PDB file of C-alpha atoms in Angstrom:
ATOM      1  CA  MET A 230     114.391 140.415 137.511  1.00 44.00           C
ATOM      2  CA  ARG A 231     113.810 136.684 136.926  1.00 41.00           C
ATOM      3  CA  ASN A 232     115.184 134.167 139.364  1.00 48.00           C
ATOM      4  CA  PRO A 233     117.549 131.888 137.360  1.00 47.00           C
ATOM      5  CA  VAL A 234     117.142 129.025 139.847  1.00 43.00           C
ATOM      6  CA  LEU A 235     113.351 129.061 139.384  1.00 41.00           C
ATOM      7  CA  GLY A 236     113.814 129.212 135.618  1.00 46.00           C
ATOM      8  CA  VAL A 237     116.070 126.139 135.681  1.00 41.00           C
ATOM      9  CA  ALA A 238     113.632 124.304 137.993  1.00 40.00           C
ATOM     10  CA  ALA A 239     110.728 125.093 135.668  1.00 40.00           C
ATOM     11  CA  CYS A 240     112.711 123.888 132.655  1.00 43.00           C
ATOM     12  CA  CYS A 241     113.669 120.664 134.484  1.00 41.00           C
ATOM     13  CA  GLY A 242     110.045 120.067 135.493  1.00 42.00           C
ATOM     14  CA  LEU A 243     108.906 120.596 131.915  1.00 40.00           C
ATOM     15  CA  ALA A 244     111.609 118.259 130.601  1.00 42.00           C
ATOM     16  CA  ILE A 245     110.674 115.529 133.108  1.00 39.00           C
ATOM     17  CA  GLY A 246     106.995 115.856 132.140  1.00 45.00           C
ATOM     18  CA  MET A 247     107.870 115.620 128.454  1.00 44.00           C
ATOM     19  CA  MET A 248     110.058 112.549 129.085  1.00 43.00           C
ATOM     20  CA  ALA A 249     107.246 110.835 131.019  1.00 45.00           C
ATOM     21  CA  THR A 250     104.836 111.514 128.163  1.00 46.00           C
ATOM     22  CA  ALA A 251     107.371 110.234 125.621  1.00 47.00           C
ATOM     23  CA  LEU A 252     107.883 107.044 127.666  1.00 46.00           C
ATOM     24  CA  ALA A 253     104.131 106.448 127.875  1.00 48.00           C
ATOM     25  CA  GLN A 254     103.815 107.046 124.125  1.00 49.00           C
ATOM     26  CA  THR A 255     106.456 104.476 123.314  1.00 54.00           C
ATOM     27  CA  ARG A 256     105.277 101.898 125.867  1.00 83.00           C
ATOM     28  CA  PRO A 257     103.928  98.908 123.926  1.00 92.00           C
ATOM     29  CA  GLY A 258     100.253  98.268 124.426  1.00 96.00           C
ATOM     30  CA  TYR A 259      99.319 101.845 125.389  1.00 97.00           C
ATOM     31  CA  THR A 260      98.145 104.955 123.567  1.00 96.00           C
ATOM     32  CA  VAL A 261      98.517 108.424 125.112  1.00 94.00           C
ATOM     33  CA  PRO A 262      95.442 110.669 124.712  1.00 93.00           C
ATOM     34  CA  GLY A 263      95.857 113.299 122.057  1.00 90.00           C
ATOM     35  CA  PRO A 264      94.262 114.869 119.032  1.00 90.00           C
ATOM     36  CA  VAL A 265      93.619 112.921 115.828  1.00 91.00           C
ATOM     37  CA  THR A 266      96.091 114.338 113.308  1.00 90.00           C
ATOM     38  CA  ASP A 267      95.744 111.949 110.362  1.00 87.00           C
ATOM     39  CA  ARG A 268      94.070 113.510 107.341  1.00 91.00           C
ATOM     40  CA  ASP A 269      92.857 112.264 103.966  1.00 95.00           C
ATOM     41  CA  LYS A 270      92.127 108.769 105.322  1.00 97.00           C
ATOM     42  CA  ALA A 271      88.399 108.753 104.504  1.00 98.00           C
ATOM     43  CA  PRO A 272      88.178 109.455 100.751  1.00 98.00           C
ATOM     44  CA  GLN A 273      84.737 107.825 100.358  1.00 98.00           C
ATOM     45  CA  MET A 274      83.113 109.671 103.270  1.00 98.00           C
ATOM     46  CA  GLN A 275      79.874 111.433 102.301  1.00 98.00           C
ATOM     47  CA  VAL A 276      78.252 114.211 104.348  1.00 98.00           C
ATOM     48  CA  ARG A 277      74.801 115.714 104.078  1.00 98.00           C
ATOM     49  CA  GLU A 278      73.053 118.241 106.309  1.00 98.00           C
ATOM     50  CA  VAL A 279      69.564 116.784 106.692  1.00 98.00           C
ATOM     51  CA  SER A 280      67.816 119.440 108.781  1.00 98.00           C
ATOM     52  CA  THR A 281      68.133 122.727 110.593  1.00 98.00           C
ATOM     53  CA  GLN A 282      65.911 123.504 113.577  1.00 98.00           C
ATOM     54  CA  PRO A 283      64.481 126.986 114.348  1.00 98.00           C
ATOM     55  CA  ASP A 284      66.975 127.362 117.240  1.00 97.00           C
ATOM     56  CA  GLY A 285      69.903 126.776 114.847  1.00 97.00           C
ATOM     57  CA  THR A 286      70.531 123.121 115.722  1.00 98.00           C
ATOM     58  CA  ARG A 287      71.791 121.264 112.641  1.00 98.00           C
ATOM     59  CA  ASN A 288      71.559 117.543 111.920  1.00 98.00           C
ATOM     60  CA  TYR A 289      73.953 115.695 109.634  1.00 98.00           C
ATOM     61  CA  VAL A 290      74.317 112.194 108.286  1.00 98.00           C
ATOM     62  CA  ILE A 291      77.855 111.015 107.507  1.00 98.00           C
ATOM     63  CA  ILE A 292      78.367 107.789 105.567  1.00 98.00           C
ATOM     64  CA  PHE A 293      81.754 106.060 105.506  1.00 98.00           C
ATOM     65  CA  GLY A 294      82.702 103.654 102.731  1.00 98.00           C
ATOM     66  CA  LYS A 295      84.957 100.631 102.536  1.00 98.00           C
ATOM     67  CA  GLY A 296      88.386 101.339 103.992  1.00 98.00           C
ATOM     68  CA  ASP A 297      87.602 104.801 105.401  1.00 98.00           C
ATOM     69  CA  HIS A 298      89.260 105.637 108.730  1.00 98.00           C
ATOM     70  CA  VAL A 299      86.444 106.830 110.969  1.00 98.00           C
ATOM     71  CA  MET A 300      88.120 109.050 113.579  1.00 98.00           C
ATOM     72  CA  SER A 301      90.352 110.631 110.966  1.00 98.00           C
ATOM     73  CA  GLY A 302      87.371 111.393 108.716  1.00 98.00           C
ATOM     74  CA  LEU A 303      85.146 112.724 111.499  1.00 98.00           C
ATOM     75  CA  THR A 304      87.918 114.959 112.823  1.00 97.00           C
ATOM     76  CA  GLU A 305      88.710 116.336 109.372  1.00 97.00           C
ATOM     77  CA  TRP A 306      84.998 117.012 108.692  1.00 98.00           C
ATOM     78  CA  ALA A 307      84.512 118.725 112.077  1.00 98.00           C
ATOM     79  CA  GLN A 308      87.527 120.968 111.476  1.00 97.00           C
ATOM     80  CA  GLU A 309      86.529 121.885 107.923  1.00 97.00           C
ATOM     81  CA  ALA A 310      82.867 122.495 108.913  1.00 97.00           C
ATOM     82  CA  GLY A 311      83.865 124.550 111.964  1.00 97.00           C
ATOM     83  CA  ILE A 312      81.911 122.356 114.379  1.00 98.00           C
ATOM     84  CA  GLY A 313      82.064 123.883 117.862  1.00 96.00           C
ATOM     85  CA  GLY A 314      80.196 121.118 119.635  1.00 97.00           C
ATOM     86  CA  ALA A 315      78.053 118.099 118.795  1.00 98.00           C
ATOM     87  CA  HIS A 316      76.897 114.675 119.822  1.00 98.00           C
ATOM     88  CA  LEU A 317      76.834 111.632 117.588  1.00 98.00           C
ATOM     89  CA  THR A 318      75.671 108.053 117.276  1.00 98.00           C
ATOM     90  CA  ALA A 319      76.571 105.420 114.696  1.00 98.00           C
ATOM     91  CA  ILE A 320      76.104 101.837 113.537  1.00 98.00           C
ATOM     92  CA  GLY A 321      77.755  99.776 110.806  1.00 98.00           C
ATOM     93  CA  ALA A 322      80.731  97.467 110.554  1.00 98.00           C
ATOM     94  CA  PHE A 323      84.533  97.589 110.701  1.00 98.00           C
ATOM     95  CA  SER A 324      87.360  95.555 109.253  1.00 98.00           C
ATOM     96  CA  SER A 325      89.376  96.525 112.346  1.00 98.00           C
ATOM     97  CA  ALA A 326      89.000  98.701 115.417  1.00 98.00           C
ATOM     98  CA  HIS A 327      91.363 100.122 118.013  1.00 98.00           C
ATOM     99  CA  PHE A 328      89.735 100.828 121.371  1.00 98.00           C
ATOM    100  CA  GLY A 329      91.294 101.868 124.646  1.00 98.00           C
ATOM    101  CA  TRP A 330      90.665 101.538 128.364  1.00 98.00           C
ATOM    102  CA  PHE A 331      91.970 104.516 130.381  1.00 97.00           C
ATOM    103  CA  GLU A 332      94.437 103.687 133.144  1.00 96.00           C
ATOM    104  CA  LYS A 333      94.492 106.672 135.445  1.00 94.00           C
ATOM    105  CA  ASP A 334      97.890 105.848 136.958  1.00 93.00           C
ATOM    106  CA  ARG A 335      99.535 105.795 133.518  1.00 94.00           C
ATOM    107  CA  LYS A 336      97.388 108.592 132.025  1.00 95.00           C
ATOM    108  CA  ALA A 337      97.159 106.439 128.909  1.00 96.00           C
ATOM    109  CA  TYR A 338      94.775 104.045 127.192  1.00 97.00           C
ATOM    110  CA  ARG A 339      95.479 100.326 127.379  1.00 97.00           C
ATOM    111  CA  ASP A 340      95.075  99.169 123.773  1.00 98.00           C
ATOM    112  CA  ILE A 341      92.160  96.901 122.886  1.00 98.00           C
ATOM    113  CA  LEU A 342      92.725  95.797 119.298  1.00 98.00           C
ATOM    114  CA  VAL A 343      90.084  94.060 117.193  1.00 98.00           C
ATOM    115  CA  ASN A 344      91.883  92.907 114.041  1.00 98.00           C
ATOM    116  CA  GLN A 345      89.016  91.128 112.315  1.00 98.00           C
ATOM    117  CA  GLN A 346      85.696  91.902 110.669  1.00 98.00           C
ATOM    118  CA  ASN A 347      83.147  92.985 113.275  1.00 98.00           C
ATOM    119  CA  GLU A 348      79.709  94.523 113.631  1.00 98.00           C
ATOM    120  CA  CYS A 349      79.668  98.000 115.130  1.00 98.00           C
ATOM    121  CA  ILE A 350      76.927  97.517 117.703  1.00 97.00           C
ATOM    122  CA  GLY A 351      77.041 101.231 118.354  1.00 96.00           C
ATOM    123  CA  LEU A 352      79.123 104.338 118.813  1.00 98.00           C
ATOM    124  CA  ILE A 353      78.192 107.334 120.924  1.00 98.00           C
ATOM    125  CA  GLY A 354      80.267 110.431 121.375  1.00 98.00           C
ATOM    126  CA  ASP A 355      80.712 114.148 121.388  1.00 98.00           C
ATOM    127  CA  ILE A 356      82.698 116.930 119.804  1.00 98.00           C
ATOM    128  CA  GLY A 357      84.019 119.818 121.860  1.00 97.00           C
ATOM    129  CA  LEU A 358      86.490 122.608 121.268  1.00 97.00           C
ATOM    130  CA  VAL A 359      90.007 122.045 122.585  1.00 96.00           C
ATOM    131  CA  ASN A 360      92.269 125.070 122.121  1.00 94.00           C
ATOM    132  CA  GLY A 361      89.753 126.380 119.578  1.00 95.00           C
ATOM    133  CA  LYS A 362      89.726 123.205 117.452  1.00 96.00           C
ATOM    134  CA  PRO A 363      87.089 120.456 117.360  1.00 97.00           C
ATOM    135  CA  ALA A 364      88.094 117.281 119.196  1.00 96.00           C
ATOM    136  CA  LEU A 365      86.177 114.009 119.317  1.00 97.00           C
ATOM    137  CA  HIS A 366      85.436 111.767 122.270  1.00 97.00           C
ATOM    138  CA  VAL A 367      83.797 108.523 121.139  1.00 98.00           C
ATOM    139  CA  HIS A 368      83.015 105.238 122.882  1.00 98.00           C
ATOM    140  CA  GLY A 369      81.692 102.115 121.239  1.00 98.00           C
ATOM    141  CA  SER A 370      81.249  98.402 121.117  1.00 98.00           C
ATOM    142  CA  VAL A 371      81.636  95.787 118.433  1.00 98.00           C
ATOM    143  CA  GLY A 372      80.276  92.274 118.090  1.00 98.00           C
ATOM    144  CA  LEU A 373      82.463  89.370 116.996  1.00 98.00           C
ATOM    145  CA  PRO A 374      81.457  86.216 115.071  1.00 98.00           C
ATOM    146  CA  ASP A 375      80.963  84.184 118.265  1.00 98.00           C
ATOM    147  CA  GLY A 376      78.642  86.826 119.749  1.00 97.00           C
ATOM    148  CA  SER A 377      81.212  88.246 122.156  1.00 98.00           C
ATOM    149  CA  VAL A 378      81.550  92.013 122.500  1.00 98.00           C
ATOM    150  CA  ARG A 379      84.628  94.255 122.764  1.00 98.00           C
ATOM    151  CA  GLY A 380      84.796  98.000 123.107  1.00 98.00           C
ATOM    152  CA  GLY A 381      85.841 101.080 124.989  1.00 98.00           C
ATOM    153  CA  HIS A 382      87.178 104.494 123.999  1.00 98.00           C
ATOM    154  CA  LEU A 383      87.486 104.561 120.197  1.00 98.00           C
ATOM    155  CA  ILE A 384      90.979 105.468 119.027  1.00 98.00           C
ATOM    156  CA  GLU A 385      90.444 104.482 115.353  1.00 98.00           C
ATOM    157  CA  ALA A 386      88.392 102.110 113.230  1.00 98.00           C
ATOM    158  CA  VAL A 387      88.282 101.201 109.554  1.00 98.00           C
ATOM    159  CA  ALA A 388      84.791 101.008 108.062  1.00 98.00           C
ATOM    160  CA  TRP A 389      83.832  97.895 106.099  1.00 98.00           C
ATOM    161  CA  PRO A 390      81.502  97.955 104.273  1.00 98.00           C
ATOM    162  CA  THR A 391      79.972 101.089 105.839  1.00 98.00           C
ATOM    163  CA  LEU A 392      79.435 103.155 108.967  1.00 98.00           C
ATOM    164  CA  GLU A 393      76.348 105.377 109.307  1.00 98.00           C
ATOM    165  CA  VAL A 394      76.896 108.343 111.625  1.00 98.00           C
ATOM    166  CA  PHE A 395      74.198 110.762 112.784  1.00 98.00           C
ATOM    167  CA  VAL A 396      75.434 114.075 114.211  1.00 98.00           C
ATOM    168  CA  THR A 397      73.496 116.811 116.024  1.00 98.00           C
ATOM    169  CA  VAL A 398      75.212 120.198 116.253  1.00 98.00           C
ATOM    170  CA  PRO A 399      73.768 122.693 118.788  1.00 98.00           C
ATOM    171  CA  PRO A 400      73.935 126.428 118.076  1.00 96.00           C
ATOM    172  CA  HIS A 401      76.433 127.121 120.876  1.00 94.00           C
ATOM    173  CA  PRO A 402      79.998 125.811 121.203  1.00 94.00           C
ATOM    174  CA  LEU A 403      81.050 123.310 123.871  1.00 95.00           C
ATOM    175  CA  VAL A 404      84.511 123.908 125.321  1.00 96.00           C
ATOM    176  CA  LYS A 405      86.919 121.439 126.893  1.00 96.00           C
ATOM    177  CA  HIS A 406      90.008 122.135 128.997  1.00 94.00           C
ATOM    178  CA  GLU A 407      92.819 119.859 130.078  1.00 94.00           C
ATOM    179  CA  ASP A 408      92.269 118.295 133.480  1.00 94.00           C
ATOM    180  CA  ALA A 409      95.586 118.424 135.353  1.00 92.00           C
ATOM    181  CA  GLU A 410      94.968 115.194 137.264  1.00 93.00           C
ATOM    182  CA  THR A 411      94.248 113.016 134.201  1.00 92.00           C
ATOM    183  CA  SER A 412      95.716 115.004 131.284  1.00 92.00           C
ATOM    184  CA  LEU A 413      92.345 114.459 129.543  1.00 95.00           C
ATOM    185  CA  ASP A 414      90.321 117.215 127.901  1.00 95.00           C
ATOM    186  CA  LEU A 415      87.073 117.542 129.858  1.00 95.00           C
ATOM    187  CA  PHE A 416      84.053 119.798 129.331  1.00 94.00           C
ATOM    188  CA  ALA A 417      84.067 123.129 131.114  1.00 89.00           C
ATOM    189  CA  LEU A 418      80.453 124.257 130.782  1.00 87.00           C
ATOM    190  CA  ASP A 419      81.137 127.621 132.408  1.00 82.00           C
ATOM    191  CA  ALA A 420      83.443 128.365 129.433  1.00 64.00           C
ATOM    192  CA  ALA A 421      80.868 127.259 126.835  1.00 52.00           C
ATOM    193  CA  LYS A 422      78.787 130.434 126.717  1.00 51.00           C
TER     194      LYS A 422
END
């Protein structure tokens, strides 16, 4: 027989956790980590598999056009292609970029907004499975007209005029699990067999 007091305590704990997450989500200047859910925001994106190695490793090139949303497009491609793990690099330019800097006490990213044309000096990242679905983790930096640099964890960027992404997909999936201390999805290599 279930203990009703424990059931109420569990429900209260869950409700408090959900309220804390909701407060962090609505706090101006911060973005809570979570999956990219936007779709159909990269209509000009082009994808081509350029090689397959004897061990099954596949290499892709993904080209974004003017106005394409990068994280949205990459996530949609990874889901549709069934990518179970990958690493990527990219260069190009953006009309705007939204980076973040993770504050461990808030379990949220402090927003770093770049609302002007910029050169994507570089992006580097990975794709891992979170609850069976591909999830991206990308960091990058951009150069501004005066030569200064901004960057961090990429939340979203809009390509202009292009972004050239090179993706390597190994033959075995890479799995991530939520880390209780940070609420971030981190690799669990023992689960990636």
